[in-house]
Short mmCIF file of C-alpha atoms in Angstrom, two decimals:
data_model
loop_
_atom_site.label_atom_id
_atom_site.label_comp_id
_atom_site.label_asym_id
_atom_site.label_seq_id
_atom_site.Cartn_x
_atom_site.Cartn_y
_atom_site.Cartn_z
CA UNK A 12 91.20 -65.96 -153.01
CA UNK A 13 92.68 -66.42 -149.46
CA UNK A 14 96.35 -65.23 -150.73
CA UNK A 15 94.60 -62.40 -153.06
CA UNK A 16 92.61 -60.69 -149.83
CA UNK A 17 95.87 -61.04 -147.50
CA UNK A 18 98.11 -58.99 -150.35
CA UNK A 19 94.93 -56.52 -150.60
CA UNK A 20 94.71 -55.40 -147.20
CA UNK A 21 98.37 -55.58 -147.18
CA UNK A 22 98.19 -53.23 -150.32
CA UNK A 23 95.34 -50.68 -148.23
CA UNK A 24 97.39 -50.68 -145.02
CA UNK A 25 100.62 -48.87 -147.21
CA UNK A 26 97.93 -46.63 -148.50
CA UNK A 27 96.28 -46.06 -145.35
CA UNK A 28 100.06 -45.24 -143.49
CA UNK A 29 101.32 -43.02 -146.27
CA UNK A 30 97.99 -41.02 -145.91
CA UNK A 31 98.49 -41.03 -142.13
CA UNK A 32 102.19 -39.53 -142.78
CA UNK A 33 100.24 -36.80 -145.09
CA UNK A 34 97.70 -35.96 -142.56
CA UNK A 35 99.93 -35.67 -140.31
CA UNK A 36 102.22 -32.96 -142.18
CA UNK A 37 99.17 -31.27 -143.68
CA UNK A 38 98.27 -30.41 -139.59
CA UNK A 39 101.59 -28.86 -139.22
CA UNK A 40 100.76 -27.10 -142.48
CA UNK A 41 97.14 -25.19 -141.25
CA UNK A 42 98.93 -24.29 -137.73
CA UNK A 43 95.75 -24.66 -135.54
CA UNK A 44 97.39 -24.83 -131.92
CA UNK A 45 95.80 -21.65 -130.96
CA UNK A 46 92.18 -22.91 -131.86
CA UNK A 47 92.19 -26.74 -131.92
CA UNK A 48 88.35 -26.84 -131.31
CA UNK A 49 87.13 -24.75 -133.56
CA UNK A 50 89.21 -26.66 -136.96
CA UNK A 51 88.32 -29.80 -135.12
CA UNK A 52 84.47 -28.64 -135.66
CA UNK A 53 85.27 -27.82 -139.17
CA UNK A 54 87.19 -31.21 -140.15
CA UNK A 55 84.24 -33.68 -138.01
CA UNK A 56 81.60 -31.25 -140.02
CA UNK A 57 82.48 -32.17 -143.53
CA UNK A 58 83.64 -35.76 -142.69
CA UNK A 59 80.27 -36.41 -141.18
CA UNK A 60 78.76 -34.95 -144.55
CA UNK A 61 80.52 -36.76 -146.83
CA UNK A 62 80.01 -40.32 -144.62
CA UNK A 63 76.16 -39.18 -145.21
CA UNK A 64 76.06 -38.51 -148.51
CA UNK A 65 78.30 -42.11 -148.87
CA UNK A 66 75.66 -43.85 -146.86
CA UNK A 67 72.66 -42.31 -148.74
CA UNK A 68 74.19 -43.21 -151.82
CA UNK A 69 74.21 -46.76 -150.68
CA UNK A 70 71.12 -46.51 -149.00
CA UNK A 71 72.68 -47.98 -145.60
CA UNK A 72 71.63 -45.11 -143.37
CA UNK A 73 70.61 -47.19 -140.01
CA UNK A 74 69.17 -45.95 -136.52
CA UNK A 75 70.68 -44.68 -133.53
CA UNK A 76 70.06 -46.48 -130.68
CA UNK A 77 71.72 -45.94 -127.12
CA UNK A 78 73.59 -48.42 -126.84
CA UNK A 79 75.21 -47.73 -130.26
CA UNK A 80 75.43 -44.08 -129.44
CA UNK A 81 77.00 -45.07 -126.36
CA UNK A 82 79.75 -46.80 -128.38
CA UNK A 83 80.05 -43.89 -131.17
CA UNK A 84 80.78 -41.66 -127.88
CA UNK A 85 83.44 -44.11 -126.50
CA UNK A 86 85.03 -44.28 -129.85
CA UNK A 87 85.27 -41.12 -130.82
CA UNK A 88 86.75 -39.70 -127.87
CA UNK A 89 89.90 -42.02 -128.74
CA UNK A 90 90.00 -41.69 -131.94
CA UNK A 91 88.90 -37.60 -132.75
CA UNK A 92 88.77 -35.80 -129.34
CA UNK A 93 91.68 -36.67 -127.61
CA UNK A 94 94.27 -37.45 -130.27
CA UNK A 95 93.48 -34.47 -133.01
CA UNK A 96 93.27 -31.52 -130.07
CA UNK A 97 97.00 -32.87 -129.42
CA UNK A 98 98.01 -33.15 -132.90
CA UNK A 99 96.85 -29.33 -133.49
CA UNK A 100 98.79 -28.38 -130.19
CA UNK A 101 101.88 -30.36 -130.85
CA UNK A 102 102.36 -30.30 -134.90
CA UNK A 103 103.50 -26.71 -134.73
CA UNK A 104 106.23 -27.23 -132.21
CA UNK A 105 107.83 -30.15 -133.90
CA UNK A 106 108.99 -31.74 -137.17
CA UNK A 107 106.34 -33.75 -138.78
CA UNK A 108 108.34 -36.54 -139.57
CA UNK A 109 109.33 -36.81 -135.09
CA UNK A 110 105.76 -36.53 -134.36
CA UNK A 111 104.57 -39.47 -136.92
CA UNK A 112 107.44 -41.20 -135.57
CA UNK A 113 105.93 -40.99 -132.11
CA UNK A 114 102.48 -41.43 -133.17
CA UNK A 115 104.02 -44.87 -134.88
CA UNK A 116 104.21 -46.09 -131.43
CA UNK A 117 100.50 -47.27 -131.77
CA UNK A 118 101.25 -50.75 -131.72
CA UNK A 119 103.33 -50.89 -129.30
CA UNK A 120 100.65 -49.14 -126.94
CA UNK A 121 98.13 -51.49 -128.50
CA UNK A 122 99.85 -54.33 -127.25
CA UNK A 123 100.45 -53.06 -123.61
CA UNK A 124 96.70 -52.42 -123.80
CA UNK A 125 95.97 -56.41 -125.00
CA UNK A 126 98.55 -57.70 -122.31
CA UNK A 127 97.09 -55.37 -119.40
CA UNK A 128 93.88 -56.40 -120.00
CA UNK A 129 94.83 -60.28 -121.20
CA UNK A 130 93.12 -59.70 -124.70
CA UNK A 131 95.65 -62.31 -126.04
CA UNK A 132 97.98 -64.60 -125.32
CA UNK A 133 101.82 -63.26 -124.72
CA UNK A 134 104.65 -64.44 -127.03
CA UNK A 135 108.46 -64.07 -127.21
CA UNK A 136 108.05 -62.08 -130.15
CA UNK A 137 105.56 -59.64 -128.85
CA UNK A 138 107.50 -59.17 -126.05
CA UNK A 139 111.00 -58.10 -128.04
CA UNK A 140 109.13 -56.74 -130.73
CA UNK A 141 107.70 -54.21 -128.17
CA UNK A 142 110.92 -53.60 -126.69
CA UNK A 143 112.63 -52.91 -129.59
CA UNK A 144 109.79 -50.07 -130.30
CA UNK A 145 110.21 -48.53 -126.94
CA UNK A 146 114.07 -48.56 -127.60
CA UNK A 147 113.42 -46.46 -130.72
CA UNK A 148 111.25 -43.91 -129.09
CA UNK A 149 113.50 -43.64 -126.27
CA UNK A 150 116.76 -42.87 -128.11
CA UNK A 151 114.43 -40.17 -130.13
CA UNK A 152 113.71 -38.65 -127.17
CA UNK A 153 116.64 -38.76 -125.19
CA UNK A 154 119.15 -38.02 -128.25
CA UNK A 155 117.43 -34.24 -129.03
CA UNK A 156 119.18 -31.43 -127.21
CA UNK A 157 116.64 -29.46 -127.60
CA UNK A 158 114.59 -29.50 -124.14
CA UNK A 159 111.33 -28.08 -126.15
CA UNK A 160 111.00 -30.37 -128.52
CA UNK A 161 111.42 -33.27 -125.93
CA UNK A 162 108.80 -31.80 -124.00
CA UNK A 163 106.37 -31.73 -126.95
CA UNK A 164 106.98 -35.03 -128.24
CA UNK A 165 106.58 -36.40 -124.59
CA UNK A 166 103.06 -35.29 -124.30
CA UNK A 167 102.64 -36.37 -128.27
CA UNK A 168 102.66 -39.64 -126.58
CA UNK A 169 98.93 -39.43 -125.90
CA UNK A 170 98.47 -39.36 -129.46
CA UNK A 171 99.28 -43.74 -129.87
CA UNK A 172 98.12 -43.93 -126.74
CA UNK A 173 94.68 -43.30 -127.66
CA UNK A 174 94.51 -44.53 -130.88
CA UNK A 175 95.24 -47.80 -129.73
CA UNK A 176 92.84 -47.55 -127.05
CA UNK A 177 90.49 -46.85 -129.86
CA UNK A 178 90.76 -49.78 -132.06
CA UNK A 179 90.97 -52.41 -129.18
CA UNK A 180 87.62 -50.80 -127.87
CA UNK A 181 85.94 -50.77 -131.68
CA UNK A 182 87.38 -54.42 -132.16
CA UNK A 183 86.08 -55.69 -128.99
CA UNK A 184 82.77 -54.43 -128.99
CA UNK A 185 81.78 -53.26 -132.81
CA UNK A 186 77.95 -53.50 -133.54
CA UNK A 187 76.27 -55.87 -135.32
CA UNK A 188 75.09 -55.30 -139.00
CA UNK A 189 77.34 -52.21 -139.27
CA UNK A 190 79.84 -52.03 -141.85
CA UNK A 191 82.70 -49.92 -142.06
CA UNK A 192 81.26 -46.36 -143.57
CA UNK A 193 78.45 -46.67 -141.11
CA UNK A 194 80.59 -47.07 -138.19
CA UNK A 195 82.86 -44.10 -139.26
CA UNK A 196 79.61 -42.08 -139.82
CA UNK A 197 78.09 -42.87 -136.54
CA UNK A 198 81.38 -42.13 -134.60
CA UNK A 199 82.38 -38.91 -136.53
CA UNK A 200 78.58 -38.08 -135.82
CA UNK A 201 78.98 -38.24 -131.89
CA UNK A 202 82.94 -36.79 -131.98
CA UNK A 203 81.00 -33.62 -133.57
CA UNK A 204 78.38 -32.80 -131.46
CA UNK A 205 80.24 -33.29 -128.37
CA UNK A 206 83.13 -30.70 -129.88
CA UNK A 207 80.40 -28.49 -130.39
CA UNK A 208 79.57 -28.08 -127.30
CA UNK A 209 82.99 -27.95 -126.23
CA UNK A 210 83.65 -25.32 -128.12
CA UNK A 211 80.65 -23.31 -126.95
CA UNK A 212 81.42 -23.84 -123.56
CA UNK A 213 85.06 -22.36 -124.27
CA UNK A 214 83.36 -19.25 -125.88
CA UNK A 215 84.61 -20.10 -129.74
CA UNK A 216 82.46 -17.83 -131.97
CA UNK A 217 80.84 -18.88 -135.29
CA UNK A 218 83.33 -17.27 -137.14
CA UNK A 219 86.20 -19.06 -136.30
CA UNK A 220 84.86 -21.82 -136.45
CA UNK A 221 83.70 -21.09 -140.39
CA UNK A 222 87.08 -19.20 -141.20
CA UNK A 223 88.47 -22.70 -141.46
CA UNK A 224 86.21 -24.01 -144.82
CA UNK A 225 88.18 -20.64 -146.46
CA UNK A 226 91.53 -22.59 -146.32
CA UNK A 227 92.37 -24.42 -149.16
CA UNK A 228 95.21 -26.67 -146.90
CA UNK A 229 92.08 -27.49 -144.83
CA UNK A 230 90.48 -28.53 -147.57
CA UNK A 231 93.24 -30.91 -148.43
CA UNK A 232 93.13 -31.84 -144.32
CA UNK A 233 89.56 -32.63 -144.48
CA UNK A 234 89.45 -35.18 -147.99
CA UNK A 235 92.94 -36.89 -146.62
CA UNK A 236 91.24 -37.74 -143.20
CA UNK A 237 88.04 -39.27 -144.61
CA UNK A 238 89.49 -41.38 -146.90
CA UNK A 239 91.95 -42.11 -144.25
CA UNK A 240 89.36 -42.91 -141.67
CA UNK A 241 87.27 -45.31 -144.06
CA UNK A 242 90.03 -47.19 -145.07
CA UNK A 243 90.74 -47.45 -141.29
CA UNK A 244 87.82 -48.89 -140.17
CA UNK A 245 87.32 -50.86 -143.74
CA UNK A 246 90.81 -52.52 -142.72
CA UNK A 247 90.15 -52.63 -138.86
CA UNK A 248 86.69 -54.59 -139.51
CA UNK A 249 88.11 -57.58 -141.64
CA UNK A 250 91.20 -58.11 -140.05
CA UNK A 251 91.29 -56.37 -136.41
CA UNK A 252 93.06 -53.72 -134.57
CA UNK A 253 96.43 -55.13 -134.14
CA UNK A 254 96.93 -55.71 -137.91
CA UNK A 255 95.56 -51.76 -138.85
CA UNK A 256 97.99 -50.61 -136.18
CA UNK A 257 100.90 -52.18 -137.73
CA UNK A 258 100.13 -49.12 -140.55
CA UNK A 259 101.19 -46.46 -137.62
CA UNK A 260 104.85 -48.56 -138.23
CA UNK A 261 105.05 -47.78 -141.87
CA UNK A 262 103.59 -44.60 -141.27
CA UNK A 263 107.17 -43.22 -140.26
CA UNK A 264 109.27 -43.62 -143.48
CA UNK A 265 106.62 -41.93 -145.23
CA UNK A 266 106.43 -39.18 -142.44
CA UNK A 267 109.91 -38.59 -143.15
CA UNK A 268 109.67 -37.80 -146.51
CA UNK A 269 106.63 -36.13 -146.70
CA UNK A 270 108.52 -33.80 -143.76
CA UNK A 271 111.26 -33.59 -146.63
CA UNK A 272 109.07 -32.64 -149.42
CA UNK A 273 106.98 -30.14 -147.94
CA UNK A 274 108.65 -28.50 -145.32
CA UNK A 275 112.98 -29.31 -146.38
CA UNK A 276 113.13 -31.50 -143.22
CA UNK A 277 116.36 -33.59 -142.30
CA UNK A 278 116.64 -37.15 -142.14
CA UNK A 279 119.68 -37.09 -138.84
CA UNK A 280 121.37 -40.01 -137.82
CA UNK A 281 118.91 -40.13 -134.80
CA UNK A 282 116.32 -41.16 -136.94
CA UNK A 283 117.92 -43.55 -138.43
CA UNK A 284 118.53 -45.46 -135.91
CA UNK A 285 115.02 -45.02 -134.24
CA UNK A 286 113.74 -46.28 -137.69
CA UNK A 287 116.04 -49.37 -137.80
CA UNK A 288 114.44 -50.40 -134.12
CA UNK A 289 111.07 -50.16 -135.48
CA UNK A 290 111.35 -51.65 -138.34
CA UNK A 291 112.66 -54.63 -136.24
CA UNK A 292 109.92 -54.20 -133.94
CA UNK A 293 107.65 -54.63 -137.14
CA UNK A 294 109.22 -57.70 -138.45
CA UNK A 295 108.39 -59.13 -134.91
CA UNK A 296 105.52 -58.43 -134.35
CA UNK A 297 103.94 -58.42 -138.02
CA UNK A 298 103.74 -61.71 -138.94
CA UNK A 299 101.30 -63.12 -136.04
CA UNK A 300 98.02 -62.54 -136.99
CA UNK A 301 95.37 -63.05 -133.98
CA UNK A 302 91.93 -60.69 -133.77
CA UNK A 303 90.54 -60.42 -129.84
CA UNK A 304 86.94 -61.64 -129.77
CA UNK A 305 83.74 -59.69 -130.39
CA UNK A 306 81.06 -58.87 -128.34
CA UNK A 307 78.86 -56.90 -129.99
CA UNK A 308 77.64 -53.73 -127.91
CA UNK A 309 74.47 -53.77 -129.89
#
């Protein structure tokens, strides 16, 4: 049974990285950098219907209490704020198989989080295994000519950076007696009504915020993401944040061919060899499996 659940959240995490590579293509697709509020609305609207209707289903709707709302906030600042209003900004102005190659970075930001914040115990591994990630970023960056696109993908770098603050956070402090969908609920739940308010602070009308539920590719957007999120936090809650961050590595291959499929994308010889340092960074860092301790917010 031990071996069986090990090979099924291995199976979940390619799932959950070759919907991550769609996601992040189908961003590029709706072309929301002038209005990344208002389709962030939209997209935390219907996933916070859809985690209802899951939980009603169920019958697992719970109560808010502040110290849980406390931690939806937290959470879903890192995990919807910060890194979709990037995404929308960024997927325009690069290929969507650079930018899931930069937001693969996640565990390498993860574990620079852990070590800062001695979350876990240092290895030789870890250390190289990190390296070799940074080394495959770097020569991404530093072998495009084009100034632009190094610019973007620089500031793309916010995108890992948060996620992985995100999952350490969730890890270290999830609530007790939630599961998975209720967690995604309550933290999609906060993430929209503080965009709200963002967005009617920034003056965003009603209409464009409803223009978006016209579109079939958001459409598409929106049912990718939730089943994207709950399988994220399904994963992240039985075997921790490291191990569902390892999915950001094997997020890139598919990120290159979904790039190739949709929008004729080439695979260069800089990507190649960014891909080849990764994919040693994975085998170093893959195999140790570790989970930082809980203490439960609430």
């Amino acid at each position: 049974m031990e071996k069986f659940n090990e090979y099924k959240n291995i199976a979940l995490l390619f799932i959950l990285s070759s919907l991550w590579a769609l996601h992040f293509s189908l961003v590029k697709l709706v072309d929301a950098d002038d209005s990344p509020l208002t389709i962030l609305v939209a997209l935390l609207a219907v996933l916070c219907a859809l985690f209802f209707i899951l939980l009603l289903f169920q019958n697992k709707l719970f109560k808010f209490t502040l110290k849980k709302s406390l931690f939806f906030s937290v959470a879903g600042m890192f995990a919807y704020i910060i890194p979709l209003s990037v995404e929308f900004i960024v997927a325009p102005k690069i290929e969507a198989g650079i930018l899931t190659l930069i937001v693969s970075a996640v565990p390498v930001f993860t574990l620079m989080v852990i070590w800062i914040f001695r979350l876990l115990n240092v290895t030789i591994k870890l250390v190289i295994g990190t390296l070799s990630g940074l080394a495959g970023l770097l020569i991404l960056f530093y072998g495009n000519n084009n100034t632009s696109i190094s610019i973007w993908a620089v500031y793309a770098l916010i995108i890992p950076l948060s996620y992985a603050f995100d999952a350490i956070f969730m890890e270290k402090f999830w609530p007790r007696n939630l599961d998975s969908t209720q967690v995604a609920f309550g933290e999609s739940t906060a993430s929209l009504i503080f965009v709200i308010l963002l967005s009617i602070f920034y003056g965003n009308k009603y209409y464009d915020h409803f223009q978006w539920f016209t579109i079939p590719s958001f459409w598409i957007l929106a049912f990718v993401t939730f089943i994207e999120v709950w399988l994220f936090f399904y994963i992240l809650n039985k075997v921790g944040a490291v191990f569902v961050n390892l999915s950001s590595y094997l997020v890139m291959p598919a990120g290159f061919l979904w790039g190739f499929l949709i929008f004729g994308e080439t695979f260069t010889f800089i990507k190649f060899i960014s891909t080849l340092l990764i994919c040693i960074s994975i085998f170093m860092i893959g195999n140790q499996q570790y989970r930082i301790k809980n203490i439960p917010i609430d």
